[in-house]
Amino acid sequence: MLSAADVAVHNSRSSCWVIVAGRVYDVTDFLDEHPGGAQSILRFAGRDATEEFDLIHPKGTINSLPKGKHLGEVEPATTTITEIMADNSSDRYSSPQFSATEASSSSSASSPPPKTLPLAACMSLEDLAAVAAAKLSPRAAAYYYSGAETRYSRDRNRRDWSCIGLRPRVLIDVAPVPRMRTNVMGFDSSLPLFIAPAAHARFGHPDGELCLARTAARMDIAQCVSTYASVAAPDIAAEFYSDPLKRGGSIFFQLYIPRVKKDAAKLIATAKAAGFQALLVTVDAPVIGKRDDDDQYQVLAGLTPGEDDKADDKDDVLPPLPGKEPGTLRAAHNATFAWSDLSWIRELWGDDKPLLIKGVATAEDAIIATQQFSSNGRRLVDGIYLSNHGGRQLDYAPTAVQALVDIRKHAPFVFDLLPVYVDGGIMRGTDVVKALCLGARAVGLGRGFLYALSAFGTAGALRAVQILSDEIQTALRLLGVADVAELGLQHVDLSYFGIERGKL
């Protein structure tokens, strides 16, 4: 057996050991391959990383390391679980400043627990977000609320929906419950919305993505599972299919193309074997966006208590030349993946299940997506998913609203050739209705469901669907619409975007 002292000396980039669940691993060669970056491991170099590791990774992940890197057990009496997560909410970390509905979650250990709404009193997703903000750890808050650089894209995602007006019609019989069912990525859904892919749901609740699988199954909607889900994808699919209260729904897999491109084949094979029904290939993340809040948290959490960064005062520090940094800057994924690779992905996935591309932001790329065909004349993609990654990739990238309007103005035929889906800033049923008016088939909600499960677990996610259903029904009736299929440009005012009625 190894002692904690044996492990502690291996605390650098040149020799990095970590303890996970009482066993020691040499992760030195894996540092630059880690999707979260080397720093996320190095801050636990020579120490116990169990608490952080279990929050983020599905069970069994560590076993994928080569056997030669499994160094054995650590003596229980010498193991000290890291205190980083326990004390990072006081002296060494201050939560980023969030909007009013994303109140800061940091508080001193001596502060009384904040008073929050009970589940039944939560009337909106904003209410659920406020409850979540009072419960989230600083680590979770830094991840869930972060956006690229200035957070302009993150914030404008939400703001642009408020810039679209609605045009209600009156004296129409709206007594029957409006029809809200639609086809989402090839599968029937009770609502024109789905649970968008988002990583690290266990930051908010121990069951993580399992809460969302139950919600999709019980409320007859779709769940899209991230490659970086904190529960193993087959376990999420198993929960979805076996839930005793299941009333429908569907389950999709979101694929990031790994740095080693051929490794995508393993992920696709796993998704197929687990029963995922559609594949969404993320195309807007060849590199990871610069997310200051999340990056800053990881640096501060990596400091030992009382440690000062003496490098601040040195004038002889010589960092790498720009462009000469070790590895490829922020390259957690494959940066060579191109349109020509879609035929390979289609071959791996097969012709019998839907394949979509996620991360399209312009009319130009939407057009190109419609022009991709296999050798047998079949269109390679079955849908286009407009997204700026929740404002976490390229700051100032188009919002969902801007992307929809761009396609409407410059390539309206796209909506006739392929179904279009969107996400980004959607927190209200009226946002869903506005997106459908602009031509979207359905919309995805990522943060909204993360807030809901962080607030109340599965019950919170179920409540989120109830709230959205109520808001969509109310909006349809007040618009004088009996079926979501009737929604169109005649129901929205786009004057804020310089578009006169009837000009699209």
Short mmCIF file of C-alpha atoms in Angstrom, two decimals:
data_model
loop_
_atom_site.label_atom_id
_atom_site.label_comp_id
_atom_site.label_asym_id
_atom_site.label_seq_id
_atom_site.Cartn_x
_atom_site.Cartn_y
_atom_site.Cartn_z
CA MET A 1 0.00 0.00 0.00
CA LEU A 2 0.99 3.57 -0.65
CA SER A 3 0.79 6.27 1.99
CA ALA A 4 -0.60 9.75 1.52
CA ALA A 5 2.97 11.00 1.89
CA ASP A 6 4.06 8.77 -1.01
CA VAL A 7 1.38 10.32 -3.17
CA ALA A 8 1.95 13.91 -2.03
CA VAL A 9 5.39 14.17 -3.65
CA HIS A 10 3.88 13.53 -7.09
CA ASN A 11 2.24 16.94 -7.29
CA SER A 12 3.47 18.46 -10.54
CA ARG A 13 2.94 18.35 -14.28
CA SER A 14 6.00 16.12 -14.68
CA SER A 15 4.66 13.58 -12.16
CA CYS A 16 1.01 13.79 -11.22
CA TRP A 17 -0.68 11.21 -9.00
CA VAL A 18 -4.18 11.46 -7.61
CA ILE A 19 -6.28 9.44 -5.19
CA VAL A 20 -9.80 8.42 -6.22
CA ALA A 21 -11.94 6.24 -3.95
CA GLY A 22 -8.96 4.96 -1.99
CA ARG A 23 -6.82 4.03 -4.99
CA VAL A 24 -3.85 5.86 -6.52
CA TYR A 25 -3.54 6.69 -10.21
CA ASP A 26 -0.72 8.15 -12.29
CA VAL A 27 -2.43 10.65 -14.59
CA THR A 28 0.71 12.44 -15.80
CA ASP A 29 0.35 11.31 -19.42
CA PHE A 30 -3.35 12.11 -19.42
CA LEU A 31 -3.10 15.75 -18.35
CA ASP A 32 -3.21 17.31 -21.81
CA GLU A 33 -5.81 14.82 -23.01
CA HIS A 34 -8.32 15.65 -20.29
CA PRO A 35 -11.38 17.39 -21.82
CA GLY A 36 -11.54 19.78 -18.87
CA GLY A 37 -7.92 20.81 -19.28
CA ALA A 38 -4.80 19.89 -17.34
CA GLN A 39 -5.40 22.46 -14.60
CA SER A 40 -8.58 20.73 -13.45
CA ILE A 41 -6.44 17.69 -12.54
CA LEU A 42 -3.30 19.50 -11.43
CA ARG A 43 -5.14 21.29 -8.63
CA PHE A 44 -5.52 17.84 -7.03
CA ALA A 45 -2.00 16.64 -7.84
CA GLY A 46 -0.65 14.56 -4.95
CA ARG A 47 -3.98 14.66 -3.15
CA ASP A 48 -7.39 13.04 -2.86
CA ALA A 49 -9.67 14.04 -5.76
CA THR A 50 -12.58 11.75 -4.91
CA GLU A 51 -15.14 14.40 -4.00
CA GLU A 52 -14.63 16.44 -7.16
CA PHE A 53 -14.18 13.39 -9.39
CA ASP A 54 -17.44 11.78 -8.30
CA LEU A 55 -19.40 14.96 -8.95
CA ILE A 56 -18.34 15.14 -12.58
CA HIS A 57 -17.61 11.65 -13.87
CA PRO A 58 -19.81 8.59 -14.38
CA LYS A 59 -18.87 5.52 -12.35
CA GLY A 60 -16.05 3.49 -13.85
CA THR A 61 -14.50 6.37 -15.81
CA ILE A 62 -11.16 6.09 -14.03
CA ASN A 63 -10.91 2.45 -15.10
CA SER A 64 -10.31 3.56 -18.69
CA LEU A 65 -6.75 4.53 -17.74
CA PRO A 66 -4.14 1.96 -18.84
CA LYS A 67 -3.60 -0.70 -16.19
CA GLY A 68 0.00 0.44 -15.72
CA LYS A 69 -1.33 3.73 -14.35
CA HIS A 70 -3.32 1.99 -11.60
CA LEU A 71 -0.78 2.17 -8.79
CA GLY A 72 -2.67 0.43 -6.00
CA GLU A 73 -4.49 1.30 -2.81
CA VAL A 74 -3.63 4.03 -0.37
CA GLU A 75 -3.44 3.39 3.35
CA PRO A 76 -6.83 4.48 4.79
CA ALA A 77 -5.27 5.94 7.93
CA THR A 78 -3.11 8.31 5.91
CA THR A 79 -5.71 9.47 3.43
CA THR A 80 -6.95 13.03 3.92
CA ILE A 81 -9.85 14.12 1.78
CA THR A 82 -9.15 17.52 0.22
CA GLU A 83 -10.64 20.49 2.01
CA ILE A 84 -10.73 22.63 -1.09
CA MET A 85 -14.43 22.29 -1.70
CA ALA A 86 -15.20 22.89 1.97
CA ASP A 87 -13.52 26.24 2.30
CA ASN A 88 -13.64 27.70 -1.20
CA SER A 89 -16.83 29.55 -0.48
CA SER A 90 -15.28 31.92 2.04
CA ASP A 91 -11.83 33.49 1.72
CA ARG A 92 -10.58 32.26 -1.63
CA TYR A 93 -13.56 32.46 -3.92
CA SER A 94 -16.34 34.90 -4.57
CA SER A 95 -19.15 33.84 -6.87
CA PRO A 96 -19.45 35.75 -10.15
CA GLN A 97 -22.07 38.48 -10.33
CA PHE A 98 -25.24 37.07 -11.85
CA SER A 99 -28.56 38.55 -12.94
CA ALA A 100 -31.42 38.98 -10.50
CA THR A 101 -32.81 35.54 -11.36
CA GLU A 102 -29.35 34.00 -10.94
CA ALA A 103 -28.58 35.27 -7.47
CA SER A 104 -25.16 34.52 -6.06
CA SER A 105 -25.02 31.25 -4.15
CA SER A 106 -21.95 31.95 -2.05
CA SER A 107 -22.40 32.55 1.66
CA SER A 108 -20.31 32.25 4.79
CA ALA A 109 -20.49 29.07 6.80
CA SER A 110 -22.05 30.95 9.71
CA SER A 111 -24.89 32.48 7.68
CA PRO A 112 -28.36 31.07 8.32
CA PRO A 113 -29.84 28.96 5.50
CA PRO A 114 -31.59 31.21 3.00
CA LYS A 115 -35.36 31.12 2.91
CA THR A 116 -36.61 29.72 -0.39
CA LEU A 117 -39.94 28.97 -2.00
CA PRO A 118 -41.47 25.52 -1.57
CA LEU A 119 -41.96 23.57 -4.79
CA ALA A 120 -45.70 24.19 -4.99
CA ALA A 121 -45.15 27.95 -4.80
CA CYS A 122 -42.72 28.01 -7.75
CA MET A 123 -44.75 29.58 -10.54
CA SER A 124 -41.96 29.98 -13.11
CA LEU A 125 -38.59 28.62 -14.11
CA GLU A 126 -37.16 31.83 -12.66
CA ASP A 127 -38.58 30.79 -9.27
CA LEU A 128 -36.89 27.40 -9.59
CA ALA A 129 -33.66 29.16 -10.56
CA ALA A 130 -33.83 31.32 -7.45
CA VAL A 131 -34.24 28.25 -5.23
CA ALA A 132 -31.34 26.57 -7.02
CA ALA A 133 -29.13 29.63 -6.53
CA ALA A 134 -29.59 29.32 -2.77
CA LYS A 135 -28.55 25.67 -2.84
CA LEU A 136 -25.76 25.45 -5.41
CA SER A 137 -22.16 25.16 -4.30
CA PRO A 138 -19.73 27.81 -5.57
CA ARG A 139 -18.28 25.15 -7.89
CA ALA A 140 -21.68 24.45 -9.41
CA ALA A 141 -22.54 28.15 -9.65
CA ALA A 142 -19.31 28.93 -11.47
CA TYR A 143 -20.08 26.22 -14.05
CA TYR A 144 -23.82 26.67 -14.49
CA TYR A 145 -23.79 30.45 -14.76
CA SER A 146 -20.60 30.93 -16.76
CA GLY A 147 -20.55 32.38 -20.24
CA ALA A 148 -17.84 33.17 -22.74
CA GLU A 149 -15.70 36.20 -21.88
CA THR A 150 -18.03 39.20 -21.24
CA ARG A 151 -21.12 36.95 -20.99
CA TYR A 152 -22.74 39.15 -23.64
CA SER A 153 -23.99 36.18 -25.67
CA ARG A 154 -25.24 34.40 -22.55
CA ASP A 155 -27.24 37.42 -21.44
CA ARG A 156 -28.48 38.41 -24.90
CA ASN A 157 -29.81 34.89 -25.44
CA ARG A 158 -32.44 35.73 -22.84
CA ARG A 159 -32.93 39.36 -23.77
CA ASP A 160 -33.66 38.77 -27.48
CA TRP A 161 -36.74 36.69 -26.72
CA SER A 162 -38.19 39.70 -24.87
CA CYS A 163 -37.70 41.83 -28.00
CA ILE A 164 -40.29 39.83 -29.95
CA GLY A 165 -43.88 40.97 -29.48
CA LEU A 166 -46.97 38.78 -29.78
CA ARG A 167 -50.09 39.70 -31.83
CA PRO A 168 -53.19 38.20 -30.19
CA ARG A 169 -56.44 37.64 -32.11
CA VAL A 170 -59.79 37.87 -30.31
CA LEU A 171 -63.34 36.48 -30.41
CA ILE A 172 -62.12 33.00 -31.29
CA ASP A 173 -63.41 29.88 -29.54
CA VAL A 174 -60.49 28.73 -27.38
CA ALA A 175 -62.45 26.53 -24.96
CA PRO A 176 -60.80 23.24 -26.05
CA VAL A 177 -57.31 22.54 -24.75
CA PRO A 178 -54.95 23.59 -27.54
CA ARG A 179 -53.04 20.83 -29.29
CA MET A 180 -49.39 21.04 -28.27
CA ARG A 181 -48.11 17.68 -29.52
CA THR A 182 -45.47 17.70 -32.22
CA ASN A 183 -42.70 15.64 -33.76
CA VAL A 184 -39.30 16.25 -32.17
CA MET A 185 -36.35 14.85 -34.10
CA GLY A 186 -38.46 12.06 -35.52
CA PHE A 187 -40.40 11.16 -32.38
CA ASP A 188 -43.77 12.13 -30.95
CA SER A 189 -43.70 14.59 -28.04
CA SER A 190 -46.37 15.98 -25.74
CA LEU A 191 -44.82 19.45 -26.05
CA PRO A 192 -42.75 21.31 -28.66
CA LEU A 193 -39.72 21.28 -26.37
CA PHE A 194 -36.98 18.95 -25.16
CA ILE A 195 -34.34 18.75 -22.47
CA ALA A 196 -31.21 20.17 -24.10
CA PRO A 197 -27.83 18.52 -23.52
CA ALA A 198 -25.88 19.96 -20.59
CA ALA A 199 -22.99 18.48 -18.65
CA HIS A 200 -22.47 17.94 -14.93
CA ALA A 201 -26.04 17.68 -13.68
CA ARG A 202 -24.71 16.02 -10.51
CA PHE A 203 -23.28 19.39 -9.50
CA GLY A 204 -26.90 20.24 -8.71
CA HIS A 205 -28.29 16.94 -7.42
CA PRO A 206 -26.81 13.52 -6.57
CA ASP A 207 -29.02 11.79 -9.16
CA GLY A 208 -27.96 14.23 -11.87
CA GLU A 209 -29.16 13.30 -15.35
CA LEU A 210 -31.27 10.46 -13.94
CA CYS A 211 -33.72 13.15 -12.76
CA LEU A 212 -34.06 14.32 -16.34
CA ALA A 213 -34.45 10.79 -17.73
CA ARG A 214 -37.38 10.21 -15.36
CA THR A 215 -38.88 13.54 -16.37
CA ALA A 216 -38.66 12.78 -20.09
CA ALA A 217 -40.21 9.34 -19.58
CA ARG A 218 -43.00 10.54 -17.30
CA MET A 219 -43.91 13.71 -19.20
CA ASP A 220 -43.59 12.26 -22.71
CA ILE A 221 -40.89 14.61 -23.92
CA ALA A 222 -37.34 14.12 -25.22
CA GLN A 223 -34.09 14.21 -23.31
CA CYS A 224 -30.78 14.81 -25.07
CA VAL A 225 -27.81 13.45 -23.10
CA SER A 226 -24.41 15.12 -23.24
CA THR A 227 -21.20 13.23 -23.97
CA TYR A 228 -20.03 14.78 -20.69
CA ALA A 229 -23.02 13.77 -18.59
CA SER A 230 -22.07 13.06 -14.98
CA VAL A 231 -23.90 9.72 -15.12
CA ALA A 232 -22.85 7.11 -17.69
CA ALA A 233 -24.95 7.35 -20.85
CA PRO A 234 -26.08 3.68 -20.74
CA ASP A 235 -27.26 4.17 -17.15
CA ILE A 236 -29.29 7.23 -18.15
CA ALA A 237 -30.89 5.34 -21.03
CA ALA A 238 -31.65 2.39 -18.74
CA GLU A 239 -33.35 4.75 -16.26
CA PHE A 240 -35.42 6.26 -19.05
CA TYR A 241 -36.61 2.92 -20.41
CA SER A 242 -37.23 1.25 -17.05
CA ASP A 243 -38.94 4.05 -15.13
CA PRO A 244 -42.14 2.50 -13.71
CA LEU A 245 -44.07 5.72 -14.31
CA LYS A 246 -43.01 6.05 -17.95
CA ARG A 247 -45.71 7.43 -20.26
CA GLY A 248 -43.69 8.00 -23.43
CA GLY A 249 -40.82 10.26 -24.39
CA SER A 250 -37.61 9.71 -26.31
CA ILE A 251 -33.90 9.86 -25.61
CA PHE A 252 -31.11 11.27 -27.78
CA PHE A 253 -27.32 11.38 -27.55
CA GLN A 254 -25.25 14.52 -28.09
CA LEU A 255 -21.84 13.72 -29.57
CA TYR A 256 -18.68 15.77 -29.23
CA ILE A 257 -16.03 14.60 -31.68
CA PRO A 258 -13.05 13.57 -29.51
CA ARG A 259 -9.58 14.93 -30.11
CA VAL A 260 -8.70 11.56 -31.67
CA LYS A 261 -11.41 11.51 -34.33
CA LYS A 262 -11.68 7.74 -34.63
CA ASP A 263 -12.68 7.55 -30.95
CA ALA A 264 -16.08 8.91 -31.99
CA ALA A 265 -16.85 5.42 -33.24
CA LYS A 266 -16.72 4.06 -29.68
CA LEU A 267 -19.10 6.72 -28.40
CA ILE A 268 -21.54 6.11 -31.24
CA ALA A 269 -21.44 2.36 -30.70
CA THR A 270 -22.15 2.87 -26.98
CA ALA A 271 -25.09 5.16 -27.77
CA LYS A 272 -26.56 2.66 -30.24
CA ALA A 273 -26.19 -0.24 -27.84
CA ALA A 274 -27.87 1.74 -25.04
CA GLY A 275 -30.92 2.49 -27.20
CA PHE A 276 -30.48 6.18 -27.93
CA GLN A 277 -32.91 7.11 -30.67
CA ALA A 278 -31.26 10.09 -32.37
CA LEU A 279 -27.71 11.45 -32.61
CA LEU A 280 -26.91 15.16 -32.33
CA VAL A 281 -23.42 16.04 -33.49
CA THR A 282 -22.10 19.22 -31.87
CA VAL A 283 -20.27 21.30 -34.48
CA ASP A 284 -19.57 24.58 -32.67
CA ALA A 285 -16.88 23.37 -30.26
CA PRO A 286 -13.64 22.56 -32.12
CA VAL A 287 -12.07 24.33 -29.14
CA ILE A 288 -13.57 25.27 -25.78
CA GLY A 289 -14.68 28.88 -25.36
CA LYS A 290 -12.92 31.15 -22.86
CA ARG A 291 -15.16 31.02 -19.78
CA ASP A 292 -13.62 33.32 -17.21
CA ASP A 293 -15.88 32.40 -14.27
CA ASP A 294 -15.26 28.68 -14.60
CA ASP A 295 -11.53 29.08 -15.31
CA GLN A 296 -11.08 31.47 -12.40
CA TYR A 297 -12.83 29.11 -10.01
CA GLN A 298 -10.54 26.25 -10.97
CA VAL A 299 -7.42 28.37 -10.41
CA LEU A 300 -8.59 29.65 -7.03
CA ALA A 301 -9.75 26.22 -5.92
CA GLY A 302 -6.32 24.87 -6.77
CA LEU A 303 -4.60 27.14 -4.26
CA THR A 304 -3.87 25.58 -0.90
CA PRO A 305 -5.18 27.49 2.15
CA GLY A 306 -3.00 30.51 2.86
CA GLU A 307 -1.03 30.13 -0.37
CA ASP A 308 0.09 33.35 -2.05
CA ASP A 309 0.85 33.56 -5.74
CA LYS A 310 4.43 34.85 -5.47
CA ALA A 311 4.71 34.93 -9.25
CA ASP A 312 2.69 38.15 -9.21
CA ASP A 313 5.75 39.99 -7.93
CA LYS A 314 8.37 38.45 -10.20
CA ASP A 315 9.71 40.21 -13.28
CA ASP A 316 11.76 37.29 -14.63
CA VAL A 317 8.82 34.99 -15.45
CA LEU A 318 9.08 33.73 -19.03
CA PRO A 319 5.78 32.26 -20.26
CA PRO A 320 5.61 30.38 -23.57
CA LEU A 321 5.54 32.46 -26.73
CA PRO A 322 2.01 33.04 -28.08
CA GLY A 323 1.07 30.07 -30.20
CA LYS A 324 3.77 27.90 -28.58
CA GLU A 325 1.82 26.85 -25.49
CA PRO A 326 1.98 23.14 -24.62
CA GLY A 327 -0.70 21.22 -26.45
CA THR A 328 -3.35 22.99 -28.50
CA LEU A 329 -5.00 25.89 -26.76
CA ARG A 330 -8.42 24.84 -25.39
CA ALA A 331 -8.58 21.90 -27.81
CA ALA A 332 -10.57 19.30 -25.92
CA HIS A 333 -12.20 18.16 -29.16
CA ASN A 334 -11.18 17.44 -32.73
CA ALA A 335 -10.43 20.66 -34.58
CA THR A 336 -10.28 19.05 -38.06
CA PHE A 337 -13.88 17.75 -38.13
CA ALA A 338 -15.48 19.08 -41.31
CA TRP A 339 -18.58 18.76 -43.50
CA SER A 340 -16.92 15.89 -45.36
CA ASP A 341 -16.85 13.85 -42.14
CA LEU A 342 -20.63 13.74 -41.84
CA SER A 343 -20.85 10.82 -44.26
CA TRP A 344 -18.58 8.82 -41.93
CA ILE A 345 -20.74 9.70 -38.92
CA ARG A 346 -23.87 8.71 -40.86
CA GLU A 347 -22.30 5.37 -41.79
CA LEU A 348 -21.46 4.67 -38.14
CA TRP A 349 -24.88 5.73 -36.88
CA GLY A 350 -26.88 4.10 -39.67
CA ASP A 351 -29.70 5.27 -41.91
CA ASP A 352 -32.52 4.11 -39.66
CA LYS A 353 -32.20 6.78 -36.95
CA PRO A 354 -32.20 10.60 -37.11
CA LEU A 355 -28.88 12.47 -37.28
CA LEU A 356 -28.76 16.21 -36.60
CA ILE A 357 -26.04 18.84 -36.33
CA LYS A 358 -26.04 21.13 -33.30
CA GLY A 359 -24.39 24.55 -33.19
CA VAL A 360 -25.41 26.13 -36.50
CA ALA A 361 -25.66 29.91 -36.15
CA THR A 362 -25.91 31.39 -39.66
CA ALA A 363 -28.05 31.12 -42.78
CA GLU A 364 -24.93 30.19 -44.76
CA ASP A 365 -24.28 27.06 -42.70
CA ALA A 366 -27.96 26.17 -42.63
CA ILE A 367 -27.94 26.17 -46.43
CA ILE A 368 -24.82 23.99 -46.55
CA ALA A 369 -26.47 21.53 -44.17
CA THR A 370 -29.34 21.05 -46.64
CA GLN A 371 -26.82 20.27 -49.41
CA GLN A 372 -25.11 17.30 -47.74
CA PHE A 373 -26.03 14.01 -49.39
CA SER A 374 -24.75 10.45 -49.13
CA SER A 375 -23.73 8.39 -52.14
CA ASN A 376 -27.23 6.87 -52.31
CA GLY A 377 -28.81 10.31 -52.57
CA ARG A 378 -30.05 10.44 -48.98
CA ARG A 379 -29.72 13.72 -47.13
CA LEU A 380 -27.02 13.24 -44.50
CA VAL A 381 -28.71 15.25 -41.74
CA ASP A 382 -32.30 15.06 -40.59
CA GLY A 383 -32.40 18.40 -38.86
CA ILE A 384 -30.56 21.59 -37.96
CA TYR A 385 -30.10 22.67 -34.36
CA LEU A 386 -29.45 26.40 -33.97
CA SER A 387 -27.42 27.17 -30.85
CA ASN A 388 -24.61 29.36 -29.55
CA HIS A 389 -23.90 26.80 -26.81
CA GLY A 390 -25.69 28.80 -24.13
CA GLY A 391 -23.35 31.73 -24.77
CA ARG A 392 -20.41 29.62 -23.58
CA GLN A 393 -18.42 29.30 -26.81
CA LEU A 394 -17.93 32.41 -28.99
CA ASP A 395 -18.91 35.63 -27.27
CA TYR A 396 -21.06 37.86 -29.51
CA ALA A 397 -22.17 34.87 -31.59
CA PRO A 398 -25.76 35.11 -32.90
CA THR A 399 -28.52 34.29 -30.47
CA ALA A 400 -31.23 31.75 -31.29
CA VAL A 401 -33.55 34.60 -32.28
CA GLN A 402 -30.93 36.22 -34.51
CA ALA A 403 -30.16 32.89 -36.19
CA LEU A 404 -33.85 32.19 -36.84
CA VAL A 405 -34.39 35.68 -38.28
CA ASP A 406 -31.23 35.34 -40.39
CA ILE A 407 -32.51 32.15 -41.99
CA ARG A 408 -36.00 33.62 -42.40
CA LYS A 409 -34.56 36.62 -44.27
CA HIS A 410 -31.89 34.98 -46.38
CA ALA A 411 -32.79 31.30 -46.74
CA PRO A 412 -36.48 30.71 -45.89
CA PHE A 413 -36.51 27.54 -48.03
CA VAL A 414 -34.41 25.82 -45.33
CA PHE A 415 -37.52 25.47 -43.14
CA ASP A 416 -39.20 23.48 -45.94
CA LEU A 417 -36.23 21.14 -46.43
CA LEU A 418 -35.25 20.32 -42.85
CA PRO A 419 -36.81 20.77 -39.41
CA VAL A 420 -35.07 23.46 -37.38
CA TYR A 421 -34.56 23.35 -33.61
CA VAL A 422 -33.18 26.05 -31.30
CA ASP A 423 -31.96 26.62 -27.78
CA GLY A 424 -30.54 29.55 -25.85
CA GLY A 425 -32.11 31.67 -23.13
CA ILE A 426 -35.53 30.02 -23.24
CA MET A 427 -37.18 30.21 -19.82
CA ARG A 428 -40.87 30.82 -20.58
CA GLY A 429 -43.65 29.15 -22.54
CA THR A 430 -44.04 32.37 -24.49
CA ASP A 431 -40.42 32.00 -25.63
CA VAL A 432 -41.34 28.57 -26.98
CA VAL A 433 -44.33 30.02 -28.83
CA LYS A 434 -42.21 32.81 -30.35
CA ALA A 435 -39.66 30.31 -31.62
CA LEU A 436 -42.39 28.25 -33.27
CA CYS A 437 -43.78 31.38 -34.91
CA LEU A 438 -40.37 31.99 -36.48
CA GLY A 439 -40.25 28.48 -37.89
CA ALA A 440 -38.63 26.28 -35.23
CA ARG A 441 -40.07 22.80 -34.86
CA ALA A 442 -39.26 22.66 -31.14
CA VAL A 443 -36.93 24.27 -28.60
CA GLY A 444 -34.40 22.97 -26.11
CA LEU A 445 -33.93 24.08 -22.51
CA GLY A 446 -30.62 23.38 -20.80
CA ARG A 447 -30.02 25.70 -17.85
CA GLY A 448 -33.73 25.81 -17.04
CA PHE A 449 -33.77 22.09 -16.30
CA LEU A 450 -30.43 22.22 -14.48
CA TYR A 451 -31.89 24.87 -12.16
CA ALA A 452 -35.05 22.79 -11.66
CA LEU A 453 -33.24 19.60 -10.66
CA SER A 454 -30.79 21.57 -8.52
CA ALA A 455 -33.75 23.04 -6.64
CA PHE A 456 -35.87 19.91 -6.11
CA GLY A 457 -34.42 16.94 -8.00
CA THR A 458 -36.83 14.96 -10.16
CA ALA A 459 -39.81 16.78 -8.65
CA GLY A 460 -38.31 20.10 -9.73
CA ALA A 461 -37.77 18.93 -13.31
CA LEU A 462 -41.33 17.61 -13.46
CA ARG A 463 -42.59 20.93 -12.12
CA ALA A 464 -40.64 22.75 -14.85
CA VAL A 465 -42.53 20.82 -17.54
CA GLN A 466 -45.85 21.57 -15.86
CA ILE A 467 -45.04 25.28 -15.74
CA LEU A 468 -44.00 25.38 -19.40
CA SER A 469 -47.10 23.46 -20.48
CA ASP A 470 -49.33 25.91 -18.59
CA GLU A 471 -47.55 28.90 -20.14
CA ILE A 472 -47.70 27.50 -23.68
CA GLN A 473 -51.40 26.69 -23.35
CA THR A 474 -52.17 30.13 -21.98
CA ALA A 475 -50.25 31.86 -24.78
CA LEU A 476 -51.96 29.80 -27.48
CA ARG A 477 -55.42 30.55 -26.16
CA LEU A 478 -54.72 34.26 -25.83
CA LEU A 479 -53.37 34.30 -29.38
CA GLY A 480 -56.53 32.58 -30.60
CA VAL A 481 -54.65 29.48 -31.72
CA ALA A 482 -55.95 25.92 -31.35
CA ASP A 483 -52.84 24.01 -32.48
CA VAL A 484 -49.12 24.80 -32.33
CA ALA A 485 -49.02 23.92 -36.05
CA GLU A 486 -51.06 27.09 -36.74
CA LEU A 487 -48.39 29.41 -35.33
CA GLY A 488 -46.64 31.63 -37.86
CA LEU A 489 -45.14 35.01 -38.56
CA GLN A 490 -48.60 36.59 -38.40
CA HIS A 491 -48.51 36.09 -34.63
CA VAL A 492 -45.28 38.00 -33.90
CA ASP A 493 -44.11 41.61 -34.03
CA LEU A 494 -40.48 41.82 -35.20
CA SER A 495 -40.27 45.60 -35.49
CA TYR A 496 -37.46 45.66 -32.91
CA PHE A 497 -35.32 43.82 -35.46
CA GLY A 498 -36.24 46.29 -38.22
CA ILE A 499 -38.64 43.89 -39.91
CA GLU A 500 -42.02 45.19 -40.98
CA ARG A 501 -45.06 42.95 -40.85
CA GLY A 502 -45.37 40.86 -43.97
CA LYS A 503 -41.76 41.48 -45.03
CA LEU A 504 -40.44 38.01 -44.21
#
